[in-house]
């Protein structure tokens, strides 16, 4: 049985099933291990990990611990309550109309970051004029349809992670700022900071940056220095506001003080850096890397909710979850009517999205693909459905996407 325990409950003889720490992926290549001694526990504690999942069939049991299912059910209930707090707004224009525009913006964003990277490698300062113009376009896209650009940045090759990650975090920060009604000038500043938050990785050796396995301790320490490298690049940039610079330096700080490089705690961390930390981790754990697959969006939101108890500002995390939506676009779901489909749009109730249905589980048969507006019909999402159970790659779930692009392989 899989259970969740705190680090204080951990003891030798317990088998760790999951370290429950998504941002330590580079240094936790092997995520399961038997705890052999107290020294191991001290090392895990030093990583800032507060809770882990254990397997009681492979190690000692902890009687007072909640099962993984109990944790999941409690989290889902809380997420649904969060969703009710802020009714979502309908799209200004539908996905199929915005997606082509968003694809061009994504290409322009890639060019802006690639030019900036080339200039830095050539010893030139970071120029931001093109970035601010780009952010205006990205912001327009997000206000027309909050999902199109974010959806497209999820489609990436494993060898272009750093590039697409920067665009994705920029899009997520923009979406959050509009949702939270942050003033326009501040929104632009934070979005530019998000776009360049990892620019310091240009100084990390490629053999470390692209290593398809666990980093050594020295390699991990060098990887962590990318935040300081980002600050060194951004401090000399033209017309870059302090908020953006701070995001480059402090997007790996954690609310409980377990982050880096300065171990800042609580409101010692700038607002933009707190937002960037949430967006950065969300994109990181939902993205496929050279050494791991990506987590489904709904599962990532569950993790963020759990981690808000320690690592992130709880209020900002809750706002982010409401911004993204409990069932983000692309989530495979089971409806109360026993239909199976994929979320393709939102309505005035985030718990009743538009679902592209492809299967009737009651009749155990496929159905012609069609869109079901749960808000109008009165149907509801019953649960998340593992997309691995369905051959979604052969179904034209997202025929709205540009030719040659598919979310499901």
XYZ file of C-alpha atoms in Angstrom:
409
model
C 0.000 0.000 0.000
C 1.197 3.515 -0.832
C 1.007 6.011 2.055
C 2.085 9.594 2.637
C 4.199 10.490 5.683
C 6.085 13.521 6.965
C 9.863 13.601 7.100
C 9.590 13.381 10.908
C 7.788 10.016 10.583
C 10.472 8.586 8.309
C 12.673 5.884 9.870
C 15.146 3.188 8.785
C 13.413 0.239 7.134
C 10.805 2.346 5.339
C 10.752 2.092 1.527
C 10.344 5.449 -0.232
C 8.051 5.133 -3.240
C 8.173 8.826 -4.224
C 10.254 11.690 -2.806
C 7.406 14.089 -3.698
C 9.818 16.810 -4.808
C 9.415 17.673 -8.464
C 12.147 20.330 -8.659
C 14.839 17.906 -7.483
C 14.509 15.770 -10.621
C 18.085 16.435 -11.761
C 19.474 15.140 -8.471
C 16.864 12.451 -7.746
C 17.171 10.386 -10.895
C 16.261 7.285 -8.871
C 13.058 8.185 -7.031
C 12.601 4.963 -5.008
C 14.861 3.605 -2.298
C 14.971 1.739 1.001
C 15.924 3.965 3.944
C 18.861 2.128 5.520
C 19.939 4.510 8.273
C 19.389 7.864 9.984
C 22.093 9.482 7.829
C 19.910 8.917 4.759
C 17.026 10.679 6.497
C 19.267 13.633 7.364
C 20.323 13.927 3.708
C 16.699 13.871 2.535
C 15.813 16.504 5.136
C 18.691 18.699 3.887
C 17.073 18.734 0.433
C 14.096 20.584 1.888
C 11.761 17.617 1.457
C 8.939 17.672 4.022
C 6.814 14.673 2.973
C 7.342 11.429 1.045
C 5.208 8.561 -0.211
C 6.128 5.099 1.093
C 5.370 1.549 -0.077
C 4.367 -0.598 2.906
C 4.707 -3.814 0.889
C 8.415 -3.166 0.284
C 9.305 -1.746 3.702
C 8.015 -0.933 7.168
C 4.505 0.447 7.660
C 3.608 3.704 9.422
C 0.222 3.130 11.050
C -0.911 6.743 11.439
C -0.218 7.658 7.803
C -2.928 8.414 5.248
C -3.083 6.289 2.118
C -2.254 7.850 -1.252
C -5.903 7.422 -2.251
C -7.094 9.289 0.851
C -4.650 12.104 0.106
C -5.783 12.240 -3.530
C -9.494 12.306 -2.640
C -8.977 15.049 -0.041
C -6.898 17.079 -2.498
C -9.460 16.740 -5.302
C -12.231 17.852 -2.939
C -10.175 20.898 -1.960
C -9.410 21.700 -5.611
C -13.118 21.647 -6.409
C -13.777 24.046 -3.533
C -11.010 26.304 -4.856
C -12.599 26.301 -8.301
C -15.890 27.570 -6.874
C -14.167 30.581 -5.306
C -13.561 32.327 -8.641
C -15.907 31.539 -11.534
C -13.899 31.440 -14.735
C -14.738 33.615 -17.703
C -15.544 32.246 -21.131
C -13.056 32.664 -23.966
C -13.036 35.878 -25.931
C -12.492 33.781 -29.074
C -12.423 29.974 -29.372
C -9.251 27.909 -29.448
C -9.512 27.033 -33.137
C -9.412 30.738 -34.069
C -6.506 31.694 -31.791
C -4.281 28.663 -32.261
C -2.722 29.741 -35.588
C -1.951 33.219 -34.204
C -0.464 31.675 -31.077
C 1.724 29.369 -33.180
C 3.287 32.385 -34.928
C 3.830 34.126 -31.578
C 5.511 30.990 -30.228
C 7.901 30.987 -33.217
C 8.663 34.682 -32.685
C 9.322 34.030 -28.989
C 11.769 31.265 -29.875
C 13.614 33.657 -32.198
C 13.806 36.378 -29.524
C 15.303 33.984 -26.964
C 17.694 32.417 -29.477
C 18.981 35.864 -30.530
C 19.418 36.882 -26.901
C 21.317 33.671 -26.197
C 23.596 34.187 -29.201
C 24.337 37.773 -28.139
C 25.214 36.707 -24.596
C 27.514 33.957 -25.842
C 29.190 36.595 -28.024
C 29.824 38.733 -24.943
C 27.142 41.323 -25.696
C 24.604 42.623 -23.123
C 21.022 41.371 -22.995
C 18.722 43.572 -25.109
C 15.090 43.731 -23.966
C 13.283 45.907 -26.538
C 12.262 42.930 -28.691
C 11.211 41.027 -25.575
C 8.811 43.750 -24.401
C 7.251 43.952 -27.870
C 6.893 40.168 -27.871
C 5.278 40.151 -24.412
C 2.622 42.605 -25.636
C 1.705 40.135 -28.399
C 1.750 37.191 -26.003
C -0.487 39.141 -23.631
C -2.978 39.888 -26.395
C -3.125 36.181 -27.229
C -3.646 35.185 -23.594
C -6.497 37.683 -23.177
C -8.211 36.396 -26.323
C -7.825 32.744 -25.311
C -5.876 31.854 -22.181
C -5.080 28.300 -23.292
C -3.847 28.525 -26.891
C -0.272 29.701 -26.262
C 0.156 27.617 -23.105
C -1.128 24.569 -24.987
C 1.343 25.062 -27.839
C 4.340 25.435 -25.525
C 3.584 21.953 -24.157
C 4.368 20.574 -27.618
C 8.149 20.361 -27.719
C 11.026 18.115 -28.573
C 12.975 16.762 -25.602
C 16.138 18.515 -26.811
C 14.489 21.956 -26.820
C 13.352 21.898 -23.198
C 15.161 25.043 -22.012
C 13.899 27.152 -24.930
C 10.251 26.090 -24.720
C 10.347 26.135 -20.916
C 11.214 29.838 -20.995
C 8.326 30.614 -23.364
C 5.945 28.480 -21.334
C 6.835 30.104 -18.006
C 6.424 33.509 -19.650
C 2.962 32.503 -20.880
C 1.970 31.098 -17.487
C 3.108 34.237 -15.652
C 1.173 36.393 -18.132
C -1.961 34.314 -17.685
C -1.614 34.465 -13.892
C -1.122 38.244 -13.887
C -4.228 38.842 -15.995
C -6.236 36.494 -13.793
C -4.971 38.214 -10.624
C -5.610 41.659 -12.172
C -2.002 42.810 -11.789
C -1.455 46.323 -13.281
C -0.384 46.269 -16.929
C 3.135 47.679 -16.488
C 3.914 45.264 -13.656
C 2.517 42.392 -15.739
C 4.886 43.221 -18.608
C 7.866 43.455 -16.244
C 7.114 40.095 -14.624
C 6.519 38.400 -17.975
C 9.863 39.613 -19.363
C 11.531 38.378 -16.182
C 9.876 35.003 -16.690
C 10.983 34.867 -20.321
C 14.638 35.306 -19.303
C 14.567 33.645 -15.862
C 16.811 30.783 -17.054
C 19.095 32.841 -19.303
C 21.984 31.941 -16.976
C 21.848 28.375 -18.263
C 23.837 29.645 -21.245
C 26.843 29.403 -18.888
C 26.147 25.839 -17.759
C 28.226 23.235 -19.662
C 26.036 21.305 -22.101
C 27.223 17.970 -20.729
C 25.612 18.952 -17.415
C 22.572 20.721 -18.861
C 21.628 17.794 -21.102
C 22.878 14.899 -18.971
C 20.344 12.032 -19.253
C 20.873 10.795 -15.713
C 21.507 11.721 -12.106
C 23.881 14.628 -11.640
C 26.842 14.258 -9.319
C 26.883 16.519 -6.262
C 29.349 18.894 -7.926
C 27.330 18.935 -11.166
C 24.141 19.675 -9.236
C 25.834 22.562 -7.422
C 26.934 23.962 -10.787
C 23.395 23.556 -12.166
C 22.027 25.494 -9.193
C 24.369 28.381 -10.016
C 22.316 29.145 -13.133
C 20.166 31.465 -10.986
C 23.218 33.550 -10.074
C 24.396 33.441 -13.685
C 20.957 34.705 -14.790
C 21.293 37.626 -12.376
C 24.779 38.442 -13.708
C 23.407 38.570 -17.257
C 20.260 40.509 -16.356
C 21.946 43.144 -14.174
C 23.710 44.487 -17.291
C 20.637 44.304 -19.530
C 19.182 47.411 -21.141
C 15.947 48.766 -19.606
C 15.299 45.708 -17.460
C 13.242 46.477 -14.321
C 14.330 45.248 -10.902
C 11.364 42.849 -10.649
C 12.609 40.970 -13.704
C 16.181 40.822 -12.403
C 14.942 39.482 -9.065
C 13.023 36.685 -10.835
C 16.203 35.530 -12.542
C 18.049 35.384 -9.227
C 15.325 34.065 -6.915
C 12.905 31.842 -8.868
C 14.287 28.800 -7.012
C 13.693 30.232 -3.541
C 11.049 28.416 -1.477
C 8.539 29.899 0.942
C 9.818 27.742 3.817
C 13.417 28.881 3.269
C 14.673 25.655 1.670
C 15.423 27.142 -1.750
C 18.490 28.743 -3.322
C 20.709 30.705 -3.837
C 20.005 32.849 -0.736
C 17.667 30.685 1.351
C 15.066 33.471 1.474
C 11.886 32.769 3.417
C 8.274 33.960 3.163
C 7.833 37.560 2.075
C 11.597 38.039 1.878
C 11.037 36.598 -1.605
C 9.823 39.148 -4.149
C 6.270 38.843 -5.474
C 7.423 38.112 -9.022
C 9.860 35.456 -7.840
C 7.102 33.768 -5.833
C 4.884 33.646 -8.922
C 7.785 32.498 -11.110
C 8.602 29.668 -8.682
C 5.085 28.246 -9.025
C 4.985 28.602 -12.817
C 8.530 27.232 -13.177
C 7.787 24.079 -11.179
C 4.417 23.520 -12.882
C 6.006 23.595 -16.324
C 9.015 21.538 -15.219
C 6.973 18.639 -13.851
C 4.527 18.591 -16.783
C 7.323 18.552 -19.376
C 9.023 15.523 -20.892
C 12.795 15.614 -20.402
C 15.634 13.526 -21.778
C 15.475 11.413 -18.594
C 11.746 11.354 -17.706
C 8.229 11.780 -19.029
C 5.990 14.696 -18.142
C 3.225 14.605 -15.536
C -0.402 15.184 -16.565
C -1.573 18.739 -15.777
C -4.247 17.673 -13.287
C -1.700 15.563 -11.388
C 0.722 18.508 -11.346
C -1.964 20.772 -9.877
C -2.533 18.227 -7.114
C 1.195 18.347 -6.348
C 1.262 22.147 -6.261
C -1.664 22.101 -3.850
C 0.218 19.712 -1.542
C 3.475 21.682 -1.804
C 1.707 24.949 -0.935
C 1.784 23.725 2.667
C 5.540 24.296 2.687
C 7.297 25.435 -0.451
C 5.016 28.030 -2.078
C 2.900 30.992 -1.048
C -0.463 29.327 -0.390
C -2.594 32.240 -1.623
C -0.627 32.585 -4.881
C -0.709 28.820 -5.448
C -4.482 28.751 -5.034
C -4.832 31.642 -7.494
C -2.600 29.824 -9.970
C -4.716 26.667 -9.727
C -7.892 28.684 -10.313
C -6.192 30.445 -13.233
C -5.145 27.204 -14.942
C -8.430 25.484 -14.093
C -8.953 22.284 -12.139
C -9.295 20.398 -15.424
C -6.902 22.145 -17.849
C -7.284 21.838 -21.585
C -5.984 18.467 -22.762
C -7.056 16.633 -19.575
C -8.689 13.249 -20.167
C -11.800 12.922 -17.970
C -14.689 10.616 -17.114
C -18.103 12.295 -16.896
C -20.946 11.499 -14.498
C -22.798 10.279 -17.592
C -20.058 7.614 -18.061
C -18.751 9.280 -21.200
C -14.974 9.607 -21.706
C -13.412 12.628 -23.362
C -10.760 15.339 -23.371
C -11.241 18.894 -22.091
C -11.057 21.318 -25.037
C -12.554 24.513 -23.643
C -13.993 26.326 -20.635
C -17.413 27.613 -19.648
C -18.640 29.877 -16.849
C -18.138 26.942 -14.452
C -14.635 25.464 -14.340
C -16.075 22.185 -13.050
C -18.231 21.912 -16.166
C -15.869 22.492 -19.115
C -16.388 21.684 -22.781
C -15.345 18.067 -23.334
C -14.608 16.384 -26.650
C -16.237 12.978 -26.129
C -14.920 9.856 -27.867
C -16.163 6.879 -25.800
C -19.320 5.696 -24.001
C -18.146 3.540 -21.110
C -21.674 2.481 -20.196
C -22.109 0.910 -23.635
C -18.407 -0.023 -23.880
C -18.170 1.452 -27.354
C -16.511 4.316 -29.195
C -18.711 7.185 -30.369
C -18.224 9.722 -33.165
C -16.125 12.534 -31.675
C -18.256 15.511 -30.599
C -18.096 18.445 -28.179
C -20.232 18.312 -25.023
C -20.804 21.584 -23.130
C -21.249 20.278 -19.595
C -22.490 23.644 -18.305
C -25.381 23.789 -20.791
C -26.256 20.102 -20.499
C -25.882 19.825 -16.730
C -23.321 17.020 -16.874
C -20.199 17.109 -14.666
C -16.679 15.721 -14.556
C -16.660 12.672 -12.294
C -12.920 12.027 -12.252
C -9.593 12.286 -14.032
C -9.007 9.507 -16.566
C -5.538 8.133 -17.294
C -4.890 8.978 -20.978
C -2.558 5.983 -21.187
C -5.633 3.727 -21.239
C -6.781 5.225 -24.533
C -5.044 5.414 -27.911
C -5.555 9.155 -28.173
C -2.891 9.513 -30.846
C -5.194 7.882 -33.410
C -8.173 10.062 -32.495
C -8.559 13.545 -33.949
C -9.114 15.085 -30.537
C -7.442 18.392 -31.366
C -8.142 18.885 -35.056
C -8.053 22.633 -34.214
C -4.252 22.492 -34.020
C -2.092 23.457 -37.002
C -1.308 20.645 -39.431
C 1.369 18.257 -38.227
C 0.973 19.104 -34.530
C -0.465 16.561 -32.111
C -0.709 16.541 -28.317
C -0.941 12.777 -28.186
C 1.646 10.383 -29.612
